[in-house]
């Protein structure tokens, strides 16, 4: 069949008279795309032939180059639409040396990652910013002190060019990932840091100031027998919140050894155990600072079981200002940390590192006390 001729009898009998895309010749030496009945995906060469342009021009259009005439761009886009062409993302990634994916590594148990509001807020902030930049988010869960083989698999995945960069959350002491990733040239940003090291790029909340403001509020409301239910001491957040609380107690002339201390891991159950430990050790406190809202919820339950009223007998302050604060009775006074904003900022800093830009070594976001009914 040649241009301008009627379909042959055999073509008509099959009911699929062949149409030639604009810019091609009938009988040209080509394999047509799926719109012409071949059953194989169309290629960039098919698009170029259909548009009547060179392969390089078609490639520049698909990669968003401004150095293409309006007519050529229109022809290429029309051919893409007519042929239902889908660019080969893997091939483009090889050329650009980019995967358009970022890994978020959370070093906590599955129960905590999916059960605590902190992680949901952080992922929301990270995901929205990466989505705006056209990048995919890959979640990698690494249990602290967990299976060594699984940890090695995660490390290999993160350093073998599967992702353009890595975000690390909930880092514990002796975690090798920050140093390993930096040594292999993988752009990395940490949300907080282990208690023993300081990674190259950190985004965090002012945990020291938050712990201080919590105890200052308890003292300002007349509390003198203080207890602190501290977070994990292998994390900078746990150590800083405790240090800030003890600083405020010292400023109020409450000696450190007069402050009742117990430790948890930010979970509700650990808060319950810590509060029970404090009550078993001596006279009940009249002011309690818990290093997370969930720890405060666990403490509230134990205080009630002991017949102590909040806030009449005991003032209680948490940390996070998570949604759970508005569902306790009384509603929980808590230190607000901007978790979603912190996640978004982590993503922004990582994008800058991926682009080769200079970024601050540490960015600390302010916290503030939100007063409700518990203290």
XYZ file of C-alpha atoms in Angstrom:
375
model
C 0.000 0.000 0.000
C 1.303 3.509 -0.862
C 0.255 6.943 0.374
C -3.112 8.022 -0.999
C -4.238 4.556 -2.200
C -7.339 2.790 -0.955
C -6.961 -0.174 1.403
C -6.416 -3.537 -0.253
C -9.134 -6.171 -0.175
C -7.212 -8.191 2.406
C -6.837 -5.148 4.674
C -10.537 -4.312 4.428
C -11.616 -7.872 5.083
C -9.667 -7.862 8.349
C -11.329 -4.558 9.308
C -8.088 -2.832 10.262
C -7.105 -0.489 7.433
C -3.567 0.608 8.326
C -2.987 4.298 9.075
C 0.470 5.821 8.827
C 1.482 8.344 11.486
C 2.305 11.803 10.167
C 5.830 12.170 8.832
C 6.246 8.508 7.774
C 6.061 6.754 4.409
C 3.931 3.736 3.693
C 6.224 0.755 3.436
C 8.936 2.538 5.433
C 11.306 0.160 7.141
C 9.877 0.405 10.691
C 8.099 -1.568 13.361
C 4.893 0.279 14.257
C 3.840 0.820 17.897
C 0.944 -0.818 19.697
C -1.556 1.549 18.138
C -0.872 -0.121 14.803
C -1.322 -3.649 16.063
C 2.158 -4.973 16.852
C 1.733 -5.834 20.527
C 5.174 -4.514 21.548
C 5.794 -1.225 23.423
C 6.745 1.681 21.167
C 10.302 2.965 21.344
C 11.826 6.427 21.242
C 12.797 5.703 17.608
C 9.114 5.048 16.838
C 8.190 8.385 18.374
C 10.886 10.217 16.392
C 9.805 8.613 13.104
C 6.145 9.337 13.781
C 6.936 12.978 14.533
C 9.258 13.359 11.560
C 12.195 14.472 13.726
C 15.538 13.040 14.739
C 15.925 10.798 17.768
C 17.938 13.474 19.599
C 15.163 16.029 19.146
C 12.569 13.594 20.471
C 14.791 12.869 23.473
C 15.229 16.569 24.235
C 11.460 17.104 24.178
C 10.853 14.226 26.584
C 13.564 15.466 28.933
C 12.102 18.968 29.039
C 14.872 20.768 27.174
C 13.987 24.322 26.112
C 16.220 24.027 23.016
C 13.502 22.620 20.748
C 11.241 24.465 18.309
C 7.551 24.745 19.117
C 6.548 22.797 15.995
C 8.947 19.941 16.777
C 7.744 19.811 20.377
C 4.118 19.675 19.286
C 4.846 16.903 16.768
C 6.735 14.805 19.334
C 4.066 15.197 22.002
C 1.367 14.282 19.478
C 3.323 11.153 18.512
C 3.749 10.226 22.200
C 0.011 10.534 22.671
C -0.926 8.642 19.508
C 1.498 5.779 20.177
C 0.821 5.658 23.939
C 4.580 5.875 24.469
C 5.858 5.502 28.052
C 9.477 6.637 28.657
C 11.831 3.973 29.963
C 12.512 5.258 33.478
C 15.346 2.824 34.084
C 17.199 3.870 30.945
C 16.752 7.549 31.776
C 18.058 6.905 35.300
C 21.196 5.286 33.879
C 21.878 8.274 31.652
C 21.244 10.792 34.445
C 22.895 8.631 37.135
C 19.767 9.155 39.228
C 17.110 6.790 40.564
C 14.562 9.449 41.593
C 14.119 7.555 44.866
C 15.031 8.386 48.467
C 15.189 5.894 51.336
C 13.818 6.618 54.799
C 15.446 4.337 57.378
C 13.702 4.065 60.750
C 15.612 2.172 63.420
C 12.697 1.000 65.545
C 10.390 -1.985 65.925
C 7.444 -2.448 63.562
C 5.063 -1.843 66.476
C 6.534 1.570 67.206
C 6.830 2.681 63.573
C 3.201 1.904 62.787
C 1.760 2.585 66.231
C 3.221 5.913 67.315
C 2.030 9.269 65.920
C 5.559 10.710 65.776
C 6.559 8.498 62.847
C 3.326 9.107 60.920
C 3.836 12.877 61.169
C 7.475 12.633 60.093
C 6.635 10.453 57.083
C 3.846 12.839 56.092
C 6.209 15.812 56.018
C 8.929 13.896 54.178
C 6.571 12.337 51.648
C 4.886 15.603 50.701
C 8.174 17.377 50.031
C 9.633 14.522 48.004
C 6.380 14.246 46.053
C 6.629 17.913 45.105
C 10.135 17.194 43.792
C 8.943 14.160 41.816
C 10.870 11.628 43.932
C 9.668 8.321 45.360
C 9.997 7.447 49.058
C 11.268 3.985 49.999
C 10.735 2.901 53.624
C 13.471 0.724 55.144
C 12.846 -0.608 58.661
C 15.881 -1.558 60.729
C 15.239 -2.986 64.179
C 17.673 -1.659 66.790
C 19.981 -4.522 67.809
C 18.092 -6.777 65.409
C 19.123 -9.485 62.957
C 22.671 -8.839 61.705
C 22.003 -10.367 58.284
C 18.992 -8.113 57.735
C 21.066 -5.090 58.757
C 23.775 -6.001 56.249
C 21.145 -6.431 53.521
C 19.787 -2.956 54.260
C 23.290 -1.468 54.227
C 24.047 -3.081 50.854
C 20.783 -1.825 49.391
C 21.441 1.724 50.541
C 25.020 1.873 49.242
C 24.578 0.134 45.881
C 23.009 3.086 44.039
C 19.404 1.982 44.554
C 18.564 5.450 45.922
C 19.785 9.010 45.395
C 19.940 9.767 49.130
C 19.003 8.530 52.580
C 17.047 9.976 55.509
C 17.717 8.423 58.939
C 15.243 8.599 61.835
C 15.439 7.421 65.451
C 19.169 6.747 65.528
C 20.562 4.848 68.505
C 24.125 4.698 69.823
C 26.648 2.684 67.817
C 24.509 2.831 64.668
C 27.040 2.463 61.813
C 24.811 3.778 59.022
C 25.552 7.546 59.151
C 29.313 7.066 58.905
C 29.032 4.208 56.397
C 26.776 6.143 54.028
C 28.920 9.280 54.175
C 32.086 7.262 53.517
C 30.516 5.837 50.360
C 29.327 9.186 49.065
C 25.597 8.689 49.651
C 23.926 12.025 50.565
C 22.438 11.556 54.038
C 20.386 13.611 56.500
C 19.644 12.489 60.065
C 16.566 13.362 62.099
C 18.294 13.613 65.451
C 21.460 11.704 66.227
C 22.837 8.936 68.434
C 23.932 10.017 71.894
C 27.589 9.234 71.226
C 28.237 10.718 67.766
C 27.268 13.727 65.675
C 26.484 12.931 62.017
C 27.504 15.319 59.262
C 23.982 16.682 58.588
C 21.315 16.780 61.317
C 17.806 18.224 61.534
C 16.333 18.124 65.034
C 13.986 19.754 67.523
C 15.181 21.697 70.570
C 14.905 18.787 73.001
C 17.039 20.500 75.638
C 14.841 23.600 75.678
C 11.696 21.483 75.593
C 12.677 19.489 78.668
C 13.569 22.696 80.460
C 10.220 24.366 79.659
C 8.280 21.328 80.904
C 9.847 21.388 84.376
C 9.790 25.194 84.539
C 6.021 24.999 84.062
C 5.626 22.388 86.800
C 7.653 24.559 89.204
C 5.678 27.679 88.223
C 2.438 25.895 89.142
C 3.727 25.117 92.636
C 5.154 21.607 92.167
C 8.196 20.811 94.277
C 8.428 17.015 94.504
C 9.496 16.313 90.940
C 9.863 13.134 88.910
C 11.236 12.709 85.389
C 10.314 9.687 83.280
C 13.232 9.917 80.861
C 13.538 8.577 77.320
C 16.222 6.244 75.929
C 19.687 7.449 76.852
C 21.303 6.003 73.706
C 19.517 8.740 71.711
C 20.375 12.434 71.844
C 16.683 13.323 72.223
C 16.364 11.212 75.374
C 19.523 12.602 76.931
C 18.769 16.225 75.967
C 15.209 16.169 77.335
C 16.495 14.774 80.626
C 19.336 17.320 80.788
C 16.937 20.212 80.151
C 14.563 18.971 82.846
C 17.350 18.629 85.422
C 18.691 22.096 84.511
C 15.273 23.606 85.232
C 15.029 21.705 88.523
C 18.461 23.008 89.563
C 17.443 26.566 88.654
C 14.452 26.108 90.992
C 16.860 25.010 93.765
C 15.666 21.433 93.597
C 18.801 19.261 93.937
C 19.363 16.642 91.292
C 19.285 13.807 93.797
C 15.879 15.020 94.966
C 14.353 14.443 91.510
C 12.930 10.927 91.140
C 14.205 9.322 87.934
C 13.046 6.330 85.897
C 13.674 5.438 82.273
C 11.656 4.242 79.288
C 11.789 3.986 75.492
C 9.051 6.524 74.599
C 6.360 3.790 74.502
C 3.191 3.810 76.605
C 4.116 0.571 78.363
C 7.531 1.925 79.336
C 5.822 5.006 80.803
C 3.573 2.769 82.875
C 6.555 0.826 84.215
C 8.578 3.973 84.926
C 5.731 5.619 86.843
C 5.144 2.473 88.889
C 8.874 2.381 89.695
C 8.791 5.973 90.961
C 5.751 5.341 93.176
C 7.296 2.200 94.613
C 10.542 3.999 95.491
C 9.153 6.626 97.875
C 6.573 9.356 98.477
C 4.555 10.224 95.353
C 5.728 13.263 93.368
C 3.467 16.238 92.827
C 4.951 17.025 89.398
C 5.893 14.561 86.638
C 7.575 15.214 83.303
C 7.353 12.286 80.854
C 9.716 12.343 77.856
C 6.928 11.479 75.393
C 3.156 11.768 75.249
C 2.748 7.999 75.163
C 4.900 7.639 78.281
C 2.677 10.274 79.905
C -0.441 8.261 78.979
C 1.066 5.190 80.652
C 1.952 7.302 83.713
C -1.577 8.733 83.893
C -3.027 5.232 84.107
C -0.731 4.252 86.989
C -1.418 7.481 88.885
C -5.154 6.852 88.681
C -4.753 3.260 89.839
C -2.828 4.618 92.840
C -5.704 6.976 93.689
C -3.810 10.131 92.692
C -5.721 12.834 90.841
C -4.305 14.752 87.872
C -3.785 17.708 88.131
C -5.035 18.123 91.721
C -2.476 15.809 93.344
C 0.052 15.482 90.495
C 0.793 17.786 87.561
C 1.729 15.836 84.420
C 3.538 17.111 81.305
C 4.376 15.094 78.161
C 6.481 15.755 75.086
C 5.463 15.763 71.376
C 2.044 17.485 71.446
C 0.651 14.538 69.489
C -3.090 14.024 68.799
C -3.330 11.726 71.828
C -3.044 14.812 74.077
C -6.595 15.834 73.211
C -8.020 12.392 73.978
C -6.857 11.983 77.572
C -8.858 13.031 80.624
C -7.734 15.609 81.519
C -6.205 16.756 78.252
C -2.429 16.513 78.364
C -0.104 19.495 78.707
C 2.805 18.787 76.357
C 5.902 20.206 74.698
C 5.169 20.746 71.013
C 7.801 19.706 68.516
C 7.023 20.376 64.822
C 7.474 16.795 63.593
C 5.860 17.177 60.151
C 7.823 20.382 59.562
C 10.991 18.621 60.661
C 10.318 15.813 58.168
C 9.761 18.312 55.384
C 12.963 20.164 56.267
C 14.914 16.888 56.321
C 13.722 16.236 52.763
C 14.605 19.768 51.644
C 18.122 19.534 53.070
C 18.610 16.133 51.444
C 17.459 17.463 48.073
C 20.035 20.233 48.408
C 22.764 17.701 49.218
C 21.781 15.555 46.232
C 22.085 18.658 44.041
C 25.585 19.308 45.416
C 24.659 22.429 47.391
C 26.163 23.399 50.740
C 23.865 22.821 53.726
C 24.119 23.595 57.463
C 25.692 20.930 59.642
C 22.824 21.160 62.120
C 19.366 22.734 61.966
C 17.396 22.895 65.230
C 13.692 23.729 65.210
C 12.134 25.422 68.255
C 9.766 23.695 70.683
C 7.030 25.301 72.793
C 4.847 24.294 75.711
C 1.119 23.777 75.053
C -0.786 24.061 78.335
C -3.907 21.940 78.812
C -5.667 20.449 81.804
C -3.075 18.009 83.180
C -0.723 20.659 84.591
